[in-house]
Amino acid sequence: MTSESPAARAARLSLLAGVAVFALKLGGYALTGSVGLLSDALESTVNIAAALLLGLSVRFAARPADASHPYGHAKAEYVSSFAEGLLIGVAGALIVEASVGRLLHPEYLEFSGSAVALTVLASAINAAVGTYLVRVGRAQRSVALEGDGHHVLSDVWSSAAVLAGVLVAMLTGWSWLDPLVGLAVALGILVVAWRVVRRSLGGLLDETLPAGEVERLRAAIERHRGAFLEYHDLRTRRAGRAAFVDFHLVLPGALPLQAAHDLMDDIEASIHEVLPDVSIVIHVEPEAFAQGTKLDLRL
């Protein structure tokens, strides 16, 4: 039997935590009738849906390359992350609708220590799970897992804001403050939704690697500068854990084939040192193809 991967275990934990947190927050809303707590609970339904998508995507993305998908299945994580961003946006819109309705028709809130305790417990669970998801996501180079972790952690801050506003509304009788808190939370949720969607689209559209990784890549190639004439047409992209790099390398025309092959191996080894899980394609060209520049920076 194949053991469960760290990413799959983290995705399962995210789902279980999402269900537990939703139940706790829904209990807080039932005790108070607060639209702020309702908005907090609605966001947790997004966490559950996102966790379901996450579990499916990390398993699909982990499949090895095959005849139909020679580059692997890693982009499934970006599809999952994009869908999560859309769901987060839907949750934000629902909170706006509920908050506006309560602004137009205010309701007095009674203080409930039990509701406060349930909300605090839910936030503590989210803080622990979100931190764990981000840590595992970075270790596994899983954009979907790390994105879900940041989403869960953002829920902690929104819950804190909701709780503060609801407490003030309960203690002062300022019923209008409750829906205003809901609107503020909705704005934050919509910002998170945009960031998740934007990052997912970047992966689906093959954005270049981050500047820091590209600089390390260049340094690894330049380490062998004395053995080649120049390189150009450098291109990079990432799909989940895997990075893809290709470029043209101009070699002296008199260089033997075996020496050229050994040089390719040395350059690839240097790149692997700075970019784990990278697939490299080097197109060798004779010196007649030299462009007369040290480096083409088009990425």
Coordinates of C-alpha atoms in Angstrom, one line a residue:
M1 CA 0.0 0.0 0.0
T2 CA 1.3 3.5 -1.0
S3 CA 1.8 5.7 2.0
E4 CA -0.1 9.0 2.1
S5 CA 2.0 12.0 1.0
P6 CA 2.6 15.0 3.4
A7 CA 0.5 17.2 1.1
A8 CA -2.4 14.7 1.1
R9 CA -2.3 14.5 4.9
A10 CA -2.3 18.3 5.2
A11 CA -5.2 18.5 2.8
R12 CA -7.2 16.0 4.8
L13 CA -6.4 17.9 8.0
S14 CA -7.6 21.2 6.3
L15 CA -11.0 19.6 5.5
L16 CA -11.5 18.2 9.0
A17 CA -10.6 21.5 10.6
G18 CA -12.8 23.4 8.2
V19 CA -15.8 21.3 9.2
A20 CA -15.1 21.7 12.9
V21 CA -14.5 25.5 12.6
F22 CA -17.7 26.0 10.7
A23 CA -19.8 24.2 13.3
L24 CA -18.2 26.3 16.1
K25 CA -18.9 29.6 14.3
L26 CA -22.4 28.6 13.3
G27 CA -23.0 27.9 17.0
G28 CA -21.8 31.4 17.8
Y29 CA -24.2 32.9 15.3
A30 CA -27.1 30.8 16.6
L31 CA -26.5 32.1 20.1
T32 CA -26.4 35.8 19.1
G33 CA -28.0 36.4 15.7
S34 CA -25.0 38.5 14.8
V35 CA -24.5 39.2 11.1
G36 CA -20.8 39.6 11.8
L37 CA -20.6 36.0 13.2
L38 CA -22.8 34.8 10.3
S39 CA -20.3 36.3 7.8
D40 CA -17.5 34.6 9.7
A41 CA -19.3 31.3 9.4
L42 CA -20.1 31.7 5.7
E43 CA -16.4 32.2 5.0
S44 CA -15.8 28.8 6.7
T45 CA -18.0 27.1 4.2
V46 CA -15.6 28.3 1.6
N47 CA -12.8 26.7 3.6
I48 CA -14.6 23.4 3.5
A49 CA -15.1 23.6 -0.3
A50 CA -11.5 24.7 -0.8
A51 CA -10.3 21.8 1.3
L52 CA -12.2 19.4 -0.8
L53 CA -10.7 20.8 -4.0
L54 CA -7.3 20.8 -2.4
G55 CA -7.5 17.2 -1.5
L56 CA -8.4 16.2 -5.1
S57 CA -5.9 18.5 -6.7
V58 CA -2.8 17.4 -4.7
R59 CA -3.6 13.8 -5.4
F60 CA -4.0 14.4 -9.1
A61 CA -1.0 16.7 -9.3
A62 CA 1.2 14.0 -7.7
R63 CA 0.5 11.6 -10.6
P64 CA 3.6 10.9 -12.6
A65 CA 4.0 12.0 -16.2
D66 CA 2.3 9.7 -18.8
A67 CA 1.8 9.5 -22.5
S68 CA -1.1 11.9 -22.4
H69 CA 0.6 14.3 -20.0
P70 CA 4.3 14.2 -20.7
Y71 CA 5.0 17.2 -18.5
G72 CA 3.1 15.7 -15.5
H73 CA -0.1 16.9 -13.8
A74 CA 1.2 19.6 -11.6
K75 CA -1.0 22.4 -13.1
A76 CA -4.0 20.7 -11.5
E77 CA -3.0 22.7 -8.3
Y78 CA -3.5 26.0 -10.2
V79 CA -6.9 24.9 -11.3
S80 CA -7.8 24.1 -7.7
S81 CA -6.4 27.4 -6.4
F82 CA -8.3 29.4 -9.1
A83 CA -11.6 27.7 -8.1
E84 CA -10.8 28.5 -4.4
G85 CA -10.3 32.1 -5.3
L86 CA -13.7 32.2 -7.0
L87 CA -15.3 30.6 -4.0
I88 CA -13.7 33.1 -1.6
G89 CA -15.1 35.9 -3.8
V90 CA -18.6 34.3 -3.6
A91 CA -18.4 34.2 0.2
G92 CA -17.4 37.9 0.2
A93 CA -20.4 38.8 -1.9
L94 CA -22.7 36.9 0.4
I95 CA -21.3 38.7 3.4
V96 CA -21.9 42.1 1.7
E97 CA -25.5 41.1 1.0
A98 CA -26.1 40.0 4.6
S99 CA -24.4 43.1 6.0
V100 CA -26.3 45.6 3.9
G101 CA -29.6 43.9 4.9
R102 CA -28.7 44.2 8.6
L103 CA -27.7 47.9 8.1
L104 CA -31.2 48.6 6.7
H105 CA -32.9 46.6 9.4
P106 CA -30.7 46.7 12.6
E107 CA -31.2 44.2 15.4
Y108 CA -30.1 44.5 19.0
L109 CA -27.5 42.0 20.1
E110 CA -27.4 40.3 23.5
F111 CA -24.0 39.5 25.0
S112 CA -23.2 35.7 25.0
G113 CA -20.1 34.5 26.6
S114 CA -20.6 31.1 25.0
A115 CA -20.6 32.6 21.5
V116 CA -17.4 34.4 22.3
A117 CA -15.8 31.2 23.6
L118 CA -16.8 29.3 20.5
T119 CA -15.4 31.9 18.2
V120 CA -12.1 32.1 20.0
L121 CA -11.8 28.3 19.9
A122 CA -12.5 28.3 16.2
S123 CA -9.8 30.9 15.6
A124 CA -7.2 29.0 17.6
I125 CA -7.9 25.9 15.4
N126 CA -7.5 28.0 12.3
A127 CA -4.3 29.5 13.5
A128 CA -2.7 26.1 14.1
V129 CA -3.9 24.5 10.9
G130 CA -3.1 27.5 8.7
T131 CA 0.5 27.7 10.0
Y132 CA 0.9 23.9 9.4
L133 CA -0.5 24.2 5.9
V134 CA 1.8 27.0 4.9
R135 CA 4.8 25.1 6.3
V136 CA 4.0 21.9 4.5
G137 CA 3.1 23.8 1.3
R138 CA 6.5 25.5 1.2
A139 CA 8.3 22.3 2.0
Q140 CA 6.4 20.4 -0.7
R141 CA 6.5 23.3 -3.2
S142 CA 2.7 23.1 -3.4
V143 CA 1.1 26.4 -4.5
A144 CA -2.4 25.0 -3.7
L145 CA -1.5 23.9 -0.2
E146 CA 0.4 27.1 0.7
G147 CA -2.4 29.2 -0.8
D148 CA -5.0 27.4 1.3
G149 CA -2.8 27.9 4.4
H150 CA -2.7 31.7 3.8
H151 CA -6.5 31.7 3.3
V152 CA -7.0 29.9 6.6
L153 CA -4.7 32.3 8.4
S154 CA -6.5 35.3 6.9
D155 CA -9.7 33.8 8.4
V156 CA -8.0 34.2 11.9
W157 CA -7.6 37.9 11.4
S158 CA -11.1 38.4 10.0
S159 CA -12.5 36.4 12.9
A160 CA -10.6 38.6 15.4
A161 CA -12.0 41.8 13.8
V162 CA -15.5 40.3 13.7
L163 CA -15.3 39.3 17.4
A164 CA -14.1 42.8 18.4
G165 CA -16.9 44.5 16.6
V166 CA -19.6 42.2 17.8
L167 CA -18.4 42.6 21.4
V168 CA -18.5 46.4 21.2
A169 CA -22.0 46.2 19.6
M170 CA -23.2 43.8 22.4
L171 CA -21.8 45.9 25.2
T172 CA -22.8 49.4 23.9
G173 CA -26.0 48.6 22.0
W174 CA -24.6 50.1 18.8
S175 CA -26.4 47.6 16.5
W176 CA -25.1 49.4 13.4
L177 CA -21.5 48.4 14.2
D178 CA -22.2 44.7 13.7
P179 CA -23.0 45.0 9.9
L180 CA -20.2 47.5 9.4
V181 CA -17.8 44.9 10.7
G182 CA -19.3 42.4 8.3
L183 CA -18.7 44.8 5.4
A184 CA -15.1 45.3 6.5
V185 CA -14.5 41.6 6.7
A186 CA -16.1 41.2 3.2
L187 CA -13.6 43.7 1.8
G188 CA -10.7 41.8 3.2
I189 CA -12.1 38.5 1.9
L190 CA -12.5 40.0 -1.6
V191 CA -8.9 41.2 -1.6
V192 CA -7.7 37.6 -0.6
A193 CA -9.9 36.2 -3.4
W194 CA -8.2 38.5 -6.0
R195 CA -4.7 37.5 -4.8
V196 CA -5.5 33.8 -5.0
V197 CA -7.0 34.1 -8.5
R198 CA -4.1 36.3 -9.7
R199 CA -1.5 33.8 -8.5
S200 CA -3.4 30.9 -10.0
L201 CA -3.7 32.6 -13.4
G202 CA 0.0 33.3 -13.3
G203 CA 0.7 29.6 -13.0
L204 CA -1.8 28.6 -15.7
L205 CA -0.4 31.2 -18.1
D206 CA 3.3 30.2 -17.5
E207 CA 4.7 33.2 -15.8
T208 CA 8.4 33.3 -15.4
L209 CA 10.0 32.2 -12.2
P210 CA 10.4 34.8 -9.4
A211 CA 13.3 37.2 -9.9
G212 CA 15.4 35.6 -7.1
E213 CA 15.2 32.2 -8.6
V214 CA 16.1 33.6 -12.1
E215 CA 19.1 35.3 -10.6
R216 CA 20.3 32.0 -9.0
L217 CA 19.7 30.3 -12.3
R218 CA 21.8 32.8 -14.2
A219 CA 24.6 32.5 -11.6
A220 CA 24.6 28.7 -12.0
I221 CA 25.0 29.0 -15.8
E222 CA 27.6 31.8 -15.5
R223 CA 29.7 29.5 -13.3
H224 CA 30.7 27.7 -16.6
R225 CA 31.3 30.9 -18.6
G226 CA 34.8 29.9 -19.7
A227 CA 33.6 26.8 -21.4
F228 CA 31.0 28.4 -23.8
L229 CA 30.7 31.6 -25.9
E230 CA 27.3 32.9 -24.8
Y231 CA 23.7 31.9 -24.1
H232 CA 20.4 33.5 -25.0
D233 CA 16.6 33.0 -25.3
L234 CA 16.4 32.0 -21.6
R235 CA 12.9 31.0 -20.7
T236 CA 11.5 29.8 -17.3
R237 CA 8.2 28.7 -15.9
R238 CA 6.8 26.7 -12.9
A239 CA 4.0 24.1 -12.6
G240 CA 3.4 23.2 -9.0
R241 CA 6.6 21.7 -7.6
A242 CA 8.4 21.5 -10.9
A243 CA 10.3 24.3 -12.6
F244 CA 11.1 24.3 -16.3
V245 CA 14.1 26.0 -17.9
D246 CA 15.3 26.2 -21.5
F247 CA 17.9 28.3 -23.3
H248 CA 20.3 28.3 -26.3
L249 CA 24.0 27.7 -25.6
V250 CA 26.6 28.8 -28.2
L251 CA 29.7 26.6 -28.2
P252 CA 33.0 26.8 -30.1
G253 CA 32.7 25.0 -33.4
A254 CA 35.8 22.9 -32.7
L255 CA 34.5 21.5 -29.4
P256 CA 34.2 17.7 -29.6
L257 CA 30.7 16.2 -29.1
Q258 CA 31.7 14.3 -25.9
A259 CA 33.1 17.5 -24.4
A260 CA 29.9 19.4 -25.3
H261 CA 27.9 16.6 -23.7
D262 CA 30.0 16.7 -20.5
L263 CA 29.6 20.5 -20.3
M264 CA 25.7 20.1 -20.6
D265 CA 25.9 17.7 -17.6
D266 CA 28.0 20.1 -15.6
I267 CA 25.6 23.1 -16.3
E268 CA 22.6 21.0 -15.4
A269 CA 24.2 19.8 -12.2
S270 CA 24.9 23.5 -11.2
I271 CA 21.3 24.5 -12.0
H272 CA 19.9 21.5 -9.9
E273 CA 21.9 22.8 -6.9
V274 CA 20.0 26.1 -6.9
L275 CA 16.7 24.9 -8.3
P276 CA 15.4 21.5 -7.1
D277 CA 12.8 19.7 -9.1
V278 CA 13.8 21.5 -12.3
S279 CA 13.5 20.2 -15.9
I280 CA 16.2 21.6 -18.2
V281 CA 16.4 21.7 -22.0
I282 CA 19.6 23.2 -23.5
H283 CA 19.7 23.8 -27.3
V284 CA 23.3 23.8 -28.4
E285 CA 24.3 26.1 -31.3
P286 CA 27.7 26.6 -33.1
E287 CA 29.6 29.8 -32.8
A288 CA 28.1 31.1 -36.0
F289 CA 24.8 31.6 -34.1
A290 CA 26.4 33.9 -31.6
Q291 CA 24.4 37.1 -31.2
G292 CA 27.4 39.2 -30.0
T293 CA 25.9 39.9 -26.6
K294 CA 26.8 38.4 -23.2
L295 CA 23.3 37.5 -22.2
D296 CA 19.8 37.9 -23.7
L297 CA 17.6 38.9 -20.7
R298 CA 14.3 38.2 -22.4
L299 CA 12.3 36.0 -20.0

